[in-house]
mmCIF file of C-alpha atoms in Angstrom:
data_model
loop_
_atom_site.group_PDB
_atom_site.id
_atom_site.type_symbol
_atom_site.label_atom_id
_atom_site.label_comp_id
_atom_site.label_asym_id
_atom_site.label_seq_id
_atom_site.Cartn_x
_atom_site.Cartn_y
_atom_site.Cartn_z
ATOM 1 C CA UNK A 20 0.000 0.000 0.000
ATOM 2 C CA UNK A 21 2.314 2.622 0.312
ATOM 3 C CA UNK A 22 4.448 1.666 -2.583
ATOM 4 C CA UNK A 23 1.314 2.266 -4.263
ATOM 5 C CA UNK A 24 0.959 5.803 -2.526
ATOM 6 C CA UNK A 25 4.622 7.317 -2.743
ATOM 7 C CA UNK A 26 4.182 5.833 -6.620
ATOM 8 C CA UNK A 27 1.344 8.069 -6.900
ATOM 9 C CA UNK A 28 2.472 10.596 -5.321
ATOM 10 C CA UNK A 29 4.926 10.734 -7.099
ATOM 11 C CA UNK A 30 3.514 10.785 -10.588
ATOM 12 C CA UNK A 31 1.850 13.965 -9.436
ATOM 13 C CA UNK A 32 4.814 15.704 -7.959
ATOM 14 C CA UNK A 33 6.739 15.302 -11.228
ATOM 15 C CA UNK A 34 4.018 17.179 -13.656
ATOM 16 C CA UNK A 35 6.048 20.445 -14.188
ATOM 17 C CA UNK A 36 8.296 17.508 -15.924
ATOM 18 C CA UNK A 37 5.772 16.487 -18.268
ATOM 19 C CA UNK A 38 4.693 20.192 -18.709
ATOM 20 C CA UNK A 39 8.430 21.053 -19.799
ATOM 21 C CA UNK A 40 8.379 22.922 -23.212
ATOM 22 C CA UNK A 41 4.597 22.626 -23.578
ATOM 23 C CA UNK A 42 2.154 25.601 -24.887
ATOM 24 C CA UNK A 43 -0.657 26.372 -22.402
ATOM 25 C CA UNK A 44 -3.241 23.016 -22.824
ATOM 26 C CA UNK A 45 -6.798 23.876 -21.919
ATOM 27 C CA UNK A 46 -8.173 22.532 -18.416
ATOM 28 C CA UNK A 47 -11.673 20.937 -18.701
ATOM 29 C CA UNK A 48 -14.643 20.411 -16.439
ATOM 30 C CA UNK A 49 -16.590 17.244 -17.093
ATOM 31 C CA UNK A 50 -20.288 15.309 -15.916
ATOM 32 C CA UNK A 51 -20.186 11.595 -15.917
ATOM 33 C CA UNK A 52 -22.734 9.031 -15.292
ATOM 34 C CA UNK A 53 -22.252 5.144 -14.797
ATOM 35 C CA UNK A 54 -22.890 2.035 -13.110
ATOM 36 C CA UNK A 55 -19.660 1.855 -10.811
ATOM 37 C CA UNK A 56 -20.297 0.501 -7.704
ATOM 38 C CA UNK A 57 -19.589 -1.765 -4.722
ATOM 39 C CA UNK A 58 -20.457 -5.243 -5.009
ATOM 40 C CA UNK A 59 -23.120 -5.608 -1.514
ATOM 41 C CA UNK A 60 -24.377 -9.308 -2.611
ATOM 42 C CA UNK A 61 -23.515 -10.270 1.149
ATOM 43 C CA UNK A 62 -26.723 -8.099 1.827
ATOM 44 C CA UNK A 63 -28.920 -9.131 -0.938
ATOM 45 C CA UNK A 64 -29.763 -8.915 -4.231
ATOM 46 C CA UNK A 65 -29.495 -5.535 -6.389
ATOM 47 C CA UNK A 66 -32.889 -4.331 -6.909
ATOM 48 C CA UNK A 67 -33.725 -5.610 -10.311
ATOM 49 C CA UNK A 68 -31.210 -4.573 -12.591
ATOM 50 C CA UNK A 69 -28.105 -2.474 -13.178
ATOM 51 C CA UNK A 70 -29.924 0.603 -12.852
ATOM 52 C CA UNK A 71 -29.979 0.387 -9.353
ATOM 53 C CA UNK A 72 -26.313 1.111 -8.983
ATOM 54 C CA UNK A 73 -25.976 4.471 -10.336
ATOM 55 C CA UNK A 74 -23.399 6.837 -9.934
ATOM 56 C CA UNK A 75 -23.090 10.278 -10.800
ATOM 57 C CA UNK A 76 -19.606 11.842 -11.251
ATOM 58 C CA UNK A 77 -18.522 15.850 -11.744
ATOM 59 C CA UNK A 78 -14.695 16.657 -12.345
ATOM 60 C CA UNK A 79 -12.156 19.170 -12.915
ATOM 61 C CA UNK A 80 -9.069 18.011 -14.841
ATOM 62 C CA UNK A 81 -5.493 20.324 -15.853
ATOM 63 C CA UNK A 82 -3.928 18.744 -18.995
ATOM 64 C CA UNK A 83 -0.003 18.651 -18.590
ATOM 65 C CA UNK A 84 0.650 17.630 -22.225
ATOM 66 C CA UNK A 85 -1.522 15.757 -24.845
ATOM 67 C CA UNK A 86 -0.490 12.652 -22.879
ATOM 68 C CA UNK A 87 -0.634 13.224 -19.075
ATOM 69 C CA UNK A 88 -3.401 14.949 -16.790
ATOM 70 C CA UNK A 89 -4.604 15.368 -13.347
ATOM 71 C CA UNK A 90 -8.354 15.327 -12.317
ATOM 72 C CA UNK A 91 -9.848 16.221 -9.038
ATOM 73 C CA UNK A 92 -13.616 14.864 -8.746
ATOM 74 C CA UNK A 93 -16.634 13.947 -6.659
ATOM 75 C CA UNK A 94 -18.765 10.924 -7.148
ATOM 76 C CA UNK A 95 -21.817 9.999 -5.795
ATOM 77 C CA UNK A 96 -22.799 6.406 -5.971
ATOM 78 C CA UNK A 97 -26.345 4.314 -4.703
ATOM 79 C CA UNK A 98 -26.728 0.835 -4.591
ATOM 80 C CA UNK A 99 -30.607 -0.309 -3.726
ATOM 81 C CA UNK A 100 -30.600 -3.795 -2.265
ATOM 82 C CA UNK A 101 -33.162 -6.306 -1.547
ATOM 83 C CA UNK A 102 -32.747 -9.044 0.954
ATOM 84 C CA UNK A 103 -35.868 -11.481 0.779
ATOM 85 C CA UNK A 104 -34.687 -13.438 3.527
ATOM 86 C CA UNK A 105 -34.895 -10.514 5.817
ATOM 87 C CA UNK A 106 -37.645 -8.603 4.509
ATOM 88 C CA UNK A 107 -35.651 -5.659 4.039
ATOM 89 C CA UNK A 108 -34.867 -2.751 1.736
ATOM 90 C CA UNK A 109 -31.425 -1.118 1.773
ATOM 91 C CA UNK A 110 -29.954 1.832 0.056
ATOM 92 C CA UNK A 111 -26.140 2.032 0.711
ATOM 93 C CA UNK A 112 -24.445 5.721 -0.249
ATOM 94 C CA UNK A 113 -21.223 6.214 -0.601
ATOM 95 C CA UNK A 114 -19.362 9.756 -1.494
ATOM 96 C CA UNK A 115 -15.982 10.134 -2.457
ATOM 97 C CA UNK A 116 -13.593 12.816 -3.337
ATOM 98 C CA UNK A 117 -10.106 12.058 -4.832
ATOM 99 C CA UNK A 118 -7.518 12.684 -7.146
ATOM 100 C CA UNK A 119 -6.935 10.597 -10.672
ATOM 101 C CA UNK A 120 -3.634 10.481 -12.675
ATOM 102 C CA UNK A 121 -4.672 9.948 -16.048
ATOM 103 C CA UNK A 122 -2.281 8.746 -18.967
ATOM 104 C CA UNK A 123 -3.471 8.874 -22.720
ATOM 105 C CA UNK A 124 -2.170 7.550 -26.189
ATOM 106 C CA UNK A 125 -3.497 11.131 -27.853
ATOM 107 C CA UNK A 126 -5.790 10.903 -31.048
ATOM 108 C CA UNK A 127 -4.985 7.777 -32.622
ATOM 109 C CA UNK A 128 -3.561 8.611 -36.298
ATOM 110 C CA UNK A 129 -6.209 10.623 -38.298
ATOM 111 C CA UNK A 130 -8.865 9.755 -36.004
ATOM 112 C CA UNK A 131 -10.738 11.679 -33.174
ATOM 113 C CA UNK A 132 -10.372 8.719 -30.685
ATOM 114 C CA UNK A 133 -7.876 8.292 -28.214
ATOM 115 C CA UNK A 134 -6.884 5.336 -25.432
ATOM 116 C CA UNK A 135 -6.642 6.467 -21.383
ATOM 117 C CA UNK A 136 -5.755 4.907 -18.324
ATOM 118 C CA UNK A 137 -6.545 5.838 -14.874
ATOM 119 C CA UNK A 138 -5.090 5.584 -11.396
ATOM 120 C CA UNK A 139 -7.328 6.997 -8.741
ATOM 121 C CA UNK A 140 -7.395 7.649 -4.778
ATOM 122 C CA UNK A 141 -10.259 8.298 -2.961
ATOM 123 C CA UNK A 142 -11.540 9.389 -0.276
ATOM 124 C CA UNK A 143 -15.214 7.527 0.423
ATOM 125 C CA UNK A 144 -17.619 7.560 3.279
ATOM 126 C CA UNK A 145 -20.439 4.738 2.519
ATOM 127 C CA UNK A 146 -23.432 4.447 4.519
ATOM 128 C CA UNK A 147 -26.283 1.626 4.999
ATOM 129 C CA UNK A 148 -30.169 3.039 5.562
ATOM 130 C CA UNK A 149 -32.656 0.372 5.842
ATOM 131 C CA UNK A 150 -35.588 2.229 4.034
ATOM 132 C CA UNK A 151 -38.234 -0.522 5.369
ATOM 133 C CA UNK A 152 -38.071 1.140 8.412
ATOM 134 C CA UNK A 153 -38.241 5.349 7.543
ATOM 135 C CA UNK A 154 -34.647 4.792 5.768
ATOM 136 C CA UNK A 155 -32.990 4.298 9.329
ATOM 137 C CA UNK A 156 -29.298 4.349 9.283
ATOM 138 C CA UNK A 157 -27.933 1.024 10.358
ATOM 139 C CA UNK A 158 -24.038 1.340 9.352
ATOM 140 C CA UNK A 159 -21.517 3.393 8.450
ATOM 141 C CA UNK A 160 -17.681 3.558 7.190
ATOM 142 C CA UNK A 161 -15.090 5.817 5.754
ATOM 143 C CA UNK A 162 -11.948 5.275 4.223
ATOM 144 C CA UNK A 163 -9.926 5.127 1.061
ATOM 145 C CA UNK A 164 -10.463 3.255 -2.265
ATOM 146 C CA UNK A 165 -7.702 3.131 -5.195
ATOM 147 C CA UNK A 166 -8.947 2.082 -8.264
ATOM 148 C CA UNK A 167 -7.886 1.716 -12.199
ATOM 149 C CA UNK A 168 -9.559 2.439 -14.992
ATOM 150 C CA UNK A 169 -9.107 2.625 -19.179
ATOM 151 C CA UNK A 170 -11.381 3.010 -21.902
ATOM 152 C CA UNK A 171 -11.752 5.149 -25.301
ATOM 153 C CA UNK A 172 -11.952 8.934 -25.590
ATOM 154 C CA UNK A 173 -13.268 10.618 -28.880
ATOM 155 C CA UNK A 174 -12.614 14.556 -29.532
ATOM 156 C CA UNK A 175 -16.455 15.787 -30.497
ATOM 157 C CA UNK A 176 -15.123 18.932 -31.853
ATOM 158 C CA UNK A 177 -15.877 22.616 -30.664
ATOM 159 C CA UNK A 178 -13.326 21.359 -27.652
ATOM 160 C CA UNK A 179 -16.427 18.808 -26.212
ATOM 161 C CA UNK A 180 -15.507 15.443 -25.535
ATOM 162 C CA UNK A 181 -16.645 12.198 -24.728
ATOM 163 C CA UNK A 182 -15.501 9.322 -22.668
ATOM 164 C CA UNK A 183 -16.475 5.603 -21.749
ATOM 165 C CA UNK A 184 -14.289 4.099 -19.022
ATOM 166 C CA UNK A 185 -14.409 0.804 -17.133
ATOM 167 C CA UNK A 186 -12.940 1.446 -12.987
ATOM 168 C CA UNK A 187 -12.181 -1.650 -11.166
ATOM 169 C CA UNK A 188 -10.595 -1.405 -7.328
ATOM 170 C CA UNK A 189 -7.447 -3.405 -6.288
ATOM 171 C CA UNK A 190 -7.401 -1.742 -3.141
ATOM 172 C CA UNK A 191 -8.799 -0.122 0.019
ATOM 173 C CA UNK A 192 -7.753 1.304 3.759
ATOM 174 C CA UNK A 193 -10.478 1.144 6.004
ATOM 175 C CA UNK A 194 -13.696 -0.392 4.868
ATOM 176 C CA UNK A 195 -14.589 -3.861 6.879
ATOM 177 C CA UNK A 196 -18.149 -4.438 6.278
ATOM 178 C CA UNK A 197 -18.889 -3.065 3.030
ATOM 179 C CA UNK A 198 -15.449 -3.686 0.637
ATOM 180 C CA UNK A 199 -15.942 -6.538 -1.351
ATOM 181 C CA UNK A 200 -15.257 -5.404 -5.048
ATOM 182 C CA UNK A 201 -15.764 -1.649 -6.190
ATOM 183 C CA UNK A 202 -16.674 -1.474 -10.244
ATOM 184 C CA UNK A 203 -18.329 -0.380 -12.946
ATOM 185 C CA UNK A 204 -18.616 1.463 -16.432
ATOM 186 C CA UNK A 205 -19.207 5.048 -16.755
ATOM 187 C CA UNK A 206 -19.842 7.468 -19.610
ATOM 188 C CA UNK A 207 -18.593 11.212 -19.143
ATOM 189 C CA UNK A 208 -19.119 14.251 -21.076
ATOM 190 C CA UNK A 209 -16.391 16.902 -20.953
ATOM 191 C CA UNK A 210 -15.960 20.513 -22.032
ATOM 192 C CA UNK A 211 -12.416 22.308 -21.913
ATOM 193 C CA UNK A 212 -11.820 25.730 -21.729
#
């Protein structure tokens, strides 16, 4: 774990590096929506389909060159669980705030569509309500989740763009009851400036 950290940390230390001889790159601001999520089948089943793990994602990103950038961003995630043994409803929240190191191939030849990769920290507080009795909360935990992520990027013009990204977890600090497996896809529109 803190190989992990001091090699994060110090990927972001070293971006006047990357910047080195670089024009001014536009920052960007960015919305995403997605399905990324903790895996609760220890409390039930997910209520019905994959729709009832969604997250919600808003971001703030500095480009150092065409290849390297750093976001800062807040997501929101729900899961709504069903457990018929118990009877119960849950809805389990979780928000987290963190920092992603992002790594990209640029536009691919002639083409508006480029490859990323992710590395992410962040900070998450999850919490349990059971909402069969007035959404009661029954649990709660904080702590860190770092997570990995890649997908395809395509430049919409007009400096929009749009990104689809699969995140997957591979490790956590903190979380007992709820960390099982943390993943998802998620589709993010973007707008630099």
């Amino acid at each position: 774990m803190k190989k992990i950290m001091l090699a994060c940390s110090t990927l972001l230390l070293s971006q006047p590096v990357f910047a080195e001889n670089m024009g001014e790159l536009p920052n960007y601001f960015y919305l995403g929506a997605g399905t990324i999520a903790f895996d609760v089948s220890a409390y039930g089943d997910n209520s019905g389909s994959e729709l009832s793990t969604p997250n919600f994602t808003i971001g703030f990103g500095k480009n150092f060159n065409e290849h390297v950038a750093v976001e800062g961003l807040f997501r929101y995630t729900q899961n709504e669980v069903t457990n018929s043994t118990a009877g119960t409803s849950l809805n389990l929240d979780y928000y987290q705030a963190g920092v992603s190191a992002l790594l990209s191939t640029g536009n691919l030849g002639d083409t508006p569509i480029s490859l990323f990769g992710r590395l992410s920290g962040l900070i998450t507080q999850a919490n349990m309500y059971d909402v069969t009795n007035n959404a009661v909360k029954i649990s709660e935990e904080a702590g860190v989740i770092f997570n990995v992520g890649g997908g395809l990027g395509w430049d919409m013009g007009q400096n929009f763009w749009l990104k689809a990204e699969y995140v997957y977890s591979f490790a956590d600090a903190g979380f007992d009851d709820f960390y099982d497996k943390y993943s998802g896809f998620q589709l993010s529109i973007g707008k630099q400036f």
